PDB file of C-alpha atoms in Angstrom:
ATOM      1  CA  MET A   5      -1.689-128.839 168.822  1.00 86.00           C
ATOM      2  CA  LYS A   6       0.462-128.150 171.931  1.00 91.00           C
ATOM      3  CA  LEU A   7       2.972-125.369 172.523  1.00 89.00           C
ATOM      4  CA  ARG A   8       6.373-126.419 173.218  1.00 92.00           C
ATOM      5  CA  SER A   9       8.197-124.514 175.921  1.00 92.00           C
ATOM      6  CA  ASP A  10      11.302-123.987 173.731  1.00 92.00           C
ATOM      7  CA  GLU A  11       9.098-122.720 170.884  1.00 93.00           C
ATOM      8  CA  VAL A  12       7.361-119.836 172.920  1.00 93.00           C
ATOM      9  CA  GLU A  13       7.847-116.424 171.788  1.00 91.00           C
ATOM     10  CA  ILE A  14       8.771-114.559 175.163  1.00 93.00           C
ATOM     11  CA  PRO A  15       7.902-110.833 174.974  1.00 93.00           C
ATOM     12  CA  ALA A  16      10.839-108.397 175.738  1.00 93.00           C
ATOM     13  CA  SER A  17      10.554-106.709 179.008  1.00 95.00           C
ATOM     14  CA  ALA A  18      12.830-104.489 181.184  1.00 95.00           C
ATOM     15  CA  VAL A  19      10.997-105.751 184.292  1.00 96.00           C
ATOM     16  CA  GLY A  20      12.652-108.647 186.028  1.00 96.00           C
ATOM     17  CA  VAL A  21      10.799-111.344 188.142  1.00 96.00           C
ATOM     18  CA  TYR A  22      11.932-109.817 191.358  1.00 97.00           C
ATOM     19  CA  ASP A  23      10.526-106.384 190.268  1.00 97.00           C
ATOM     20  CA  ALA A  24       7.196-107.983 189.339  1.00 97.00           C
ATOM     21  CA  ILE A  25       6.984-109.957 192.416  1.00 97.00           C
ATOM     22  CA  PHE A  26       7.531-107.065 194.872  1.00 96.00           C
ATOM     23  CA  ARG A  27       5.700-104.308 192.685  1.00 95.00           C
ATOM     24  CA  ARG A  28       2.568-106.406 192.062  1.00 96.00           C
ATOM     25  CA  ARG A  29      -0.563-104.858 193.687  1.00 95.00           C
ATOM     26  CA  ASN A  30      -4.238-105.773 193.890  1.00 95.00           C
ATOM     27  CA  VAL A  31      -6.035-102.525 193.034  1.00 96.00           C
ATOM     28  CA  LYS A  32      -9.626-101.265 192.981  1.00 94.00           C
ATOM     29  CA  GLU A  33      -9.390 -98.176 191.036  1.00 95.00           C
ATOM     30  CA  PHE A  34      -8.080 -97.806 187.468  1.00 97.00           C
ATOM     31  CA  ASN A  35      -7.377 -94.815 185.395  1.00 95.00           C
ATOM     32  CA  GLY A  36      -9.647 -95.763 182.644  1.00 90.00           C
ATOM     33  CA  ASP A  37      -7.137 -96.332 179.913  1.00 96.00           C
ATOM     34  CA  PRO A  38      -8.282 -99.163 177.543  1.00 96.00           C
ATOM     35  CA  VAL A  39      -6.153-102.377 177.754  1.00 98.00           C
ATOM     36  CA  PRO A  40      -5.457-103.578 174.074  1.00 97.00           C
ATOM     37  CA  ARG A  41      -6.480-107.060 173.141  1.00 97.00           C
ATOM     38  CA  GLU A  42      -2.899-107.911 172.356  1.00 97.00           C
ATOM     39  CA  THR A  43      -1.687-106.912 175.765  1.00 98.00           C
ATOM     40  CA  LEU A  44      -4.482-109.454 177.138  1.00 98.00           C
ATOM     41  CA  GLU A  45      -3.312-112.187 174.840  1.00 98.00           C
ATOM     42  CA  ARG A  46       0.278-111.847 176.251  1.00 98.00           C
ATOM     43  CA  LEU A  47      -1.208-111.976 179.800  1.00 98.00           C
ATOM     44  CA  PHE A  48      -3.220-115.142 178.860  1.00 98.00           C
ATOM     45  CA  ALA A  49      -0.080-116.778 177.012  1.00 97.00           C
ATOM     46  CA  ALA A  50       1.803-116.266 180.533  1.00 98.00           C
ATOM     47  CA  ALA A  51      -1.146-117.715 182.525  1.00 98.00           C
ATOM     48  CA  ILE A  52      -1.173-121.128 180.927  1.00 97.00           C
ATOM     49  CA  TRP A  53       2.313-121.801 181.903  1.00 97.00           C
ATOM     50  CA  ALA A  54       1.372-122.098 185.593  1.00 98.00           C
ATOM     51  CA  PRO A  55       2.661-125.252 187.304  1.00 97.00           C
ATOM     52  CA  ASN A  56       0.398-128.008 186.465  1.00 95.00           C
ATOM     53  CA  HIS A  57       1.476-131.325 188.223  1.00 90.00           C
ATOM     54  CA  ARG A  58      -0.815-133.702 186.074  1.00 94.00           C
ATOM     55  CA  LEU A  59      -0.816-131.691 182.916  1.00 95.00           C
ATOM     56  CA  THR A  60      -4.594-131.334 183.225  1.00 96.00           C
ATOM     57  CA  GLU A  61      -4.522-127.715 181.851  1.00 97.00           C
ATOM     58  CA  PRO A  62      -7.568-126.967 184.059  1.00 98.00           C
ATOM     59  CA  THR A  63      -7.945-123.291 183.761  1.00 98.00           C
ATOM     60  CA  ARG A  64     -10.738-121.554 181.661  1.00 98.00           C
ATOM     61  CA  PHE A  65     -10.956-117.815 180.940  1.00 98.00           C
ATOM     62  CA  PHE A  66     -13.864-115.735 179.768  1.00 98.00           C
ATOM     63  CA  ALA A  67     -12.742-112.359 178.640  1.00 98.00           C
ATOM     64  CA  ILE A  68     -15.468-109.681 178.590  1.00 98.00           C
ATOM     65  CA  PRO A  69     -14.884-106.931 176.129  1.00 95.00           C
ATOM     66  CA  HIS A  70     -15.359-103.417 177.537  1.00 94.00           C
ATOM     67  CA  ASP A  71     -18.293-102.194 175.416  1.00 93.00           C
ATOM     68  CA  SER A  72     -19.780-105.481 174.685  1.00 97.00           C
ATOM     69  CA  PRO A  73     -23.363-106.500 175.203  1.00 97.00           C
ATOM     70  CA  MET A  74     -22.096-109.153 177.523  1.00 98.00           C
ATOM     71  CA  ARG A  75     -20.384-106.502 179.734  1.00 98.00           C
ATOM     72  CA  LYS A  76     -23.532-104.631 179.931  1.00 98.00           C
ATOM     73  CA  GLY A  77     -25.545-107.688 180.778  1.00 98.00           C
ATOM     74  CA  ILE A  78     -23.357-108.644 183.585  1.00 98.00           C
ATOM     75  CA  ALA A  79     -23.415-105.192 184.891  1.00 98.00           C
ATOM     76  CA  GLU A  80     -27.113-105.211 184.994  1.00 97.00           C
ATOM     77  CA  ALA A  81     -27.202-108.661 186.600  1.00 98.00           C
ATOM     78  CA  ALA A  82     -24.539-107.544 189.248  1.00 97.00           C
ATOM     79  CA  TRP A  83     -26.822-104.518 190.056  1.00 96.00           C
ATOM     80  CA  GLN A  84     -29.834-106.737 190.632  1.00 96.00           C
ATOM     81  CA  ALA A  85     -28.030-109.199 192.634  1.00 95.00           C
ATOM     82  CA  ALA A  86     -26.508-106.512 194.862  1.00 93.00           C
ATOM     83  CA  TYR A  87     -29.768-104.752 195.275  1.00 92.00           C
ATOM     84  CA  ASP A  88     -31.542-107.948 196.211  1.00 91.00           C
ATOM     85  CA  GLU A  89     -28.912-109.000 198.682  1.00 88.00           C
ATOM     86  CA  ALA A  90     -28.381-105.590 200.434  1.00 82.00           C
ATOM     87  CA  SER A  91     -28.804-106.050 204.122  1.00 79.00           C
ATOM     88  CA  ASN A  92     -29.716-102.334 204.671  1.00 75.00           C
ATOM     89  CA  PRO A  93     -33.507-101.896 204.168  1.00 77.00           C
ATOM     90  CA  ASN A  94     -33.243 -98.351 202.916  1.00 84.00           C
ATOM     91  CA  PRO A  95     -33.937 -98.115 199.277  1.00 85.00           C
ATOM     92  CA  GLU A  96     -31.577 -95.326 198.636  1.00 89.00           C
ATOM     93  CA  ARG A  97     -28.670 -97.266 200.287  1.00 88.00           C
ATOM     94  CA  LYS A  98     -29.589-100.431 198.570  1.00 90.00           C
ATOM     95  CA  ARG A  99     -29.512 -98.514 195.116  1.00 93.00           C
ATOM     96  CA  ARG A 100     -26.165 -96.923 195.957  1.00 92.00           C
ATOM     97  CA  SER A 101     -24.692-100.459 196.804  1.00 91.00           C
ATOM     98  CA  ALA A 102     -25.925-101.852 193.666  1.00 95.00           C
ATOM     99  CA  ASP A 103     -24.729 -98.849 191.654  1.00 96.00           C
ATOM    100  CA  GLU A 104     -21.264 -99.454 192.943  1.00 95.00           C
ATOM    101  CA  LYS A 105     -21.323-103.116 191.924  1.00 95.00           C
ATOM    102  CA  ARG A 106     -22.598-102.199 188.332  1.00 97.00           C
ATOM    103  CA  ASP A 107     -19.936 -99.466 188.130  1.00 96.00           C
ATOM    104  CA  ARG A 108     -17.118-101.949 188.989  1.00 96.00           C
ATOM    105  CA  VAL A 109     -18.322-103.971 185.906  1.00 97.00           C
ATOM    106  CA  LEU A 110     -18.703-101.197 183.482  1.00 97.00           C
ATOM    107  CA  HIS A 111     -15.716 -99.105 184.434  1.00 96.00           C
ATOM    108  CA  ALA A 112     -12.920-102.024 184.418  1.00 97.00           C
ATOM    109  CA  PRO A 113     -10.603-101.445 181.458  1.00 98.00           C
ATOM    110  CA  ALA A 114     -10.390-105.157 181.034  1.00 98.00           C
ATOM    111  CA  MET A 115     -12.472-108.050 182.900  1.00 98.00           C
ATOM    112  CA  VAL A 116     -11.975-111.752 182.872  1.00 98.00           C
ATOM    113  CA  TYR A 117     -13.661-114.581 184.708  1.00 98.00           C
ATOM    114  CA  VAL A 118     -11.550-117.566 185.627  1.00 98.00           C
ATOM    115  CA  TYR A 119     -12.630-121.118 186.288  1.00 98.00           C
ATOM    116  CA  SER A 120     -10.956-124.342 187.301  1.00 98.00           C
ATOM    117  CA  LEU A 121     -12.179-127.636 186.087  1.00 98.00           C
ATOM    118  CA  ASP A 122     -12.950-130.408 188.582  1.00 96.00           C
ATOM    119  CA  GLY A 123     -10.746-133.540 188.371  1.00 96.00           C
ATOM    120  CA  GLU A 124     -11.624-137.190 188.594  1.00 95.00           C
ATOM    121  CA  THR A 125     -10.695-137.287 192.332  1.00 97.00           C
ATOM    122  CA  ALA A 126     -10.739-134.704 195.001  1.00 96.00           C
ATOM    123  CA  GLU A 127      -7.048-134.599 195.139  1.00 97.00           C
ATOM    124  CA  ILE A 128      -6.938-133.822 191.287  1.00 97.00           C
ATOM    125  CA  THR A 129      -9.606-131.131 191.878  1.00 97.00           C
ATOM    126  CA  ARG A 130      -7.535-129.492 194.563  1.00 97.00           C
ATOM    127  CA  GLU A 131      -4.512-129.577 192.266  1.00 97.00           C
ATOM    128  CA  ASN A 132      -6.523-128.035 189.499  1.00 98.00           C
ATOM    129  CA  TYR A 133      -7.701-125.181 191.573  1.00 98.00           C
ATOM    130  CA  ALA A 134      -4.125-124.504 192.633  1.00 98.00           C
ATOM    131  CA  THR A 135      -3.051-124.454 189.047  1.00 98.00           C
ATOM    132  CA  ALA A 136      -5.763-121.952 188.228  1.00 98.00           C
ATOM    133  CA  CYS A 137      -4.741-119.688 191.118  1.00 98.00           C
ATOM    134  CA  CYS A 138      -1.113-119.896 189.928  1.00 98.00           C
ATOM    135  CA  ALA A 139      -2.420-118.819 186.410  1.00 98.00           C
ATOM    136  CA  VAL A 140      -3.902-115.701 187.769  1.00 98.00           C
ATOM    137  CA  GLN A 141      -0.728-114.985 189.721  1.00 98.00           C
ATOM    138  CA  ASN A 142       1.131-115.388 186.368  1.00 98.00           C
ATOM    139  CA  MET A 143      -1.120-112.826 184.758  1.00 98.00           C
ATOM    140  CA  ALA A 144      -0.557-110.465 187.835  1.00 98.00           C
ATOM    141  CA  LEU A 145       3.238-110.664 187.570  1.00 98.00           C
ATOM    142  CA  ALA A 146       3.088-110.317 183.725  1.00 98.00           C
ATOM    143  CA  ALA A 147       0.697-107.355 184.051  1.00 98.00           C
ATOM    144  CA  VAL A 148       3.491-105.457 186.056  1.00 98.00           C
ATOM    145  CA  ALA A 149       5.701-105.935 183.127  1.00 98.00           C
ATOM    146  CA  GLU A 150       2.895-104.457 180.963  1.00 98.00           C
ATOM    147  CA  GLY A 151       2.434-101.199 183.356  1.00 97.00           C
ATOM    148  CA  LEU A 152      -0.862-102.678 184.683  1.00 98.00           C
ATOM    149  CA  CYS A 153      -2.379-104.010 187.886  1.00 97.00           C
ATOM    150  CA  LEU A 154      -5.182-106.671 188.622  1.00 97.00           C
ATOM    151  CA  ASP A 155      -8.095-106.693 190.893  1.00 97.00           C
ATOM    152  CA  TRP A 156      -8.559-110.440 191.608  1.00 98.00           C
ATOM    153  CA  SER A 157     -11.855-110.752 193.548  1.00 97.00           C
ATOM    154  CA  THR A 158     -13.867-113.797 194.768  1.00 97.00           C
ATOM    155  CA  GLY A 159     -16.596-111.577 196.012  1.00 95.00           C
ATOM    156  CA  GLY A 160     -20.127-110.543 194.937  1.00 94.00           C
ATOM    157  CA  LEU A 161     -19.363-110.210 191.088  1.00 97.00           C
ATOM    158  CA  THR A 162     -18.644-113.994 191.224  1.00 97.00           C
ATOM    159  CA  ARG A 163     -21.868-114.989 192.824  1.00 96.00           C
ATOM    160  CA  ILE A 164     -24.323-113.484 190.305  1.00 97.00           C
ATOM    161  CA  PRO A 165     -27.278-115.735 189.770  1.00 96.00           C
ATOM    162  CA  GLY A 166     -27.178-117.350 186.403  1.00 97.00           C
ATOM    163  CA  LEU A 167     -23.500-116.133 185.678  1.00 98.00           C
ATOM    164  CA  ALA A 168     -22.260-119.407 184.611  1.00 98.00           C
ATOM    165  CA  ALA A 169     -24.959-119.673 181.987  1.00 97.00           C
ATOM    166  CA  MET A 170     -24.393-116.121 180.738  1.00 97.00           C
ATOM    167  CA  LEU A 171     -20.709-116.901 180.228  1.00 98.00           C
ATOM    168  CA  GLY A 172     -21.166-120.357 178.796  1.00 98.00           C
ATOM    169  CA  ALA A 173     -19.211-121.955 181.706  1.00 98.00           C
ATOM    170  CA  ASP A 174     -20.132-125.434 183.132  1.00 97.00           C
ATOM    171  CA  GLU A 175     -22.029-124.986 186.410  1.00 95.00           C
ATOM    172  CA  ALA A 176     -19.884-127.852 187.738  1.00 95.00           C
ATOM    173  CA  TRP A 177     -16.644-125.891 187.405  1.00 97.00           C
ATOM    174  CA  THR A 178     -15.049-124.008 190.246  1.00 98.00           C
ATOM    175  CA  MET A 179     -15.129-120.275 190.247  1.00 98.00           C
ATOM    176  CA  VAL A 180     -11.574-118.904 190.727  1.00 98.00           C
ATOM    177  CA  GLY A 181     -12.396-115.294 190.555  1.00 98.00           C
ATOM    178  CA  VAL A 182     -13.090-112.292 188.391  1.00 98.00           C
ATOM    179  CA  VAL A 183      -9.909-110.353 187.379  1.00 98.00           C
ATOM    180  CA  ARG A 184     -10.264-106.658 186.531  1.00 98.00           C
ATOM    181  CA  ILE A 185      -7.193-105.394 184.628  1.00 98.00           C
ATOM    182  CA  GLY A 186      -5.849-101.854 183.883  1.00 98.00           C
ATOM    183  CA  ALA A 187      -3.449 -98.979 184.903  1.00 97.00           C
ATOM    184  CA  ALA A 188      -3.869 -98.096 188.427  1.00 97.00           C
ATOM    185  CA  ALA A 189      -5.206 -94.794 189.322  1.00 95.00           C
ATOM    186  CA  ALA A 190      -2.836 -94.808 192.318  1.00 94.00           C
ATOM    187  CA  LEU A 191      -0.335 -97.499 193.258  1.00 91.00           C
ATOM    188  CA  PRO A 192      -0.857 -98.478 196.895  1.00 91.00           C
ATOM    189  CA  THR A 193       1.819 -99.479 199.296  1.00 93.00           C
ATOM    190  CA  ALA A 194       1.626-102.851 201.089  1.00 94.00           C
ATOM    191  CA  GLU A 195       2.980-104.653 204.126  1.00 96.00           C
ATOM    192  CA  ARG A 196       3.967-108.090 204.823  1.00 96.00           C
ATOM    193  CA  THR A 197       5.282-109.969 207.845  1.00 98.00           C
ATOM    194  CA  PRO A 198       9.098-110.539 207.335  1.00 97.00           C
ATOM    195  CA  HIS A 199       9.793-113.907 205.952  1.00 97.00           C
ATOM    196  CA  SER A 200      12.113-114.636 208.850  1.00 97.00           C
ATOM    197  CA  GLU A 201       8.984-114.831 211.049  1.00 98.00           C
ATOM    198  CA  VAL A 202       7.183-117.521 209.012  1.00 97.00           C
ATOM    199  CA  VAL A 203      10.160-119.777 207.889  1.00 98.00           C
ATOM    200  CA  THR A 204      11.389-122.566 210.184  1.00 98.00           C
ATOM    201  CA  TRP A 205      14.782-123.940 209.206  1.00 97.00           C
ATOM    202  CA  LEU A 206      14.944-127.606 210.010  1.00 98.00           C
ATOM    203  CA  GLU A 207      18.290-129.391 210.800  1.00 93.00           C
TER     204      GLU A 207
END
């Protein structure tokens, strides 16, 4: 059964689209407040309406509840991977680096892994990945309307050995990133080059 665009129930929000675009931030530290499941459901509902040229619907989400055995298992796997990969030979520094990775998993109010399905051709695979990235951006903008922020990362937490098997994901799928979600401990400022310096108007 498919959802029709004219049948979707749109959540009420005082946040306009431009507010969400300019106020969106990628943050690393959250205040620890839990994110209700119904809030996450609204973010996922927004995510699946990302632009999708061939309607392949390629994005897959794995939501990891805060106090679940899965979250604890990923945290321990992240710790071991960080410890094993640490370039500094000092055991104390290796433990500190590994502890930081484990804490990023354990302390995230909400945590979601996002994958993109491969397509029948390289072109479709690229399009699918672009759709999945747009899906995460939809989540980020919807999060602003919910008073939340995202940390979208493609770093070490996405390269844990055996992660796909732990999650139940297909090894052939493309990792789009891990998304940690919550209320920001502090909202950072950001900078961008003015659009006038990157736009070429052609006659």
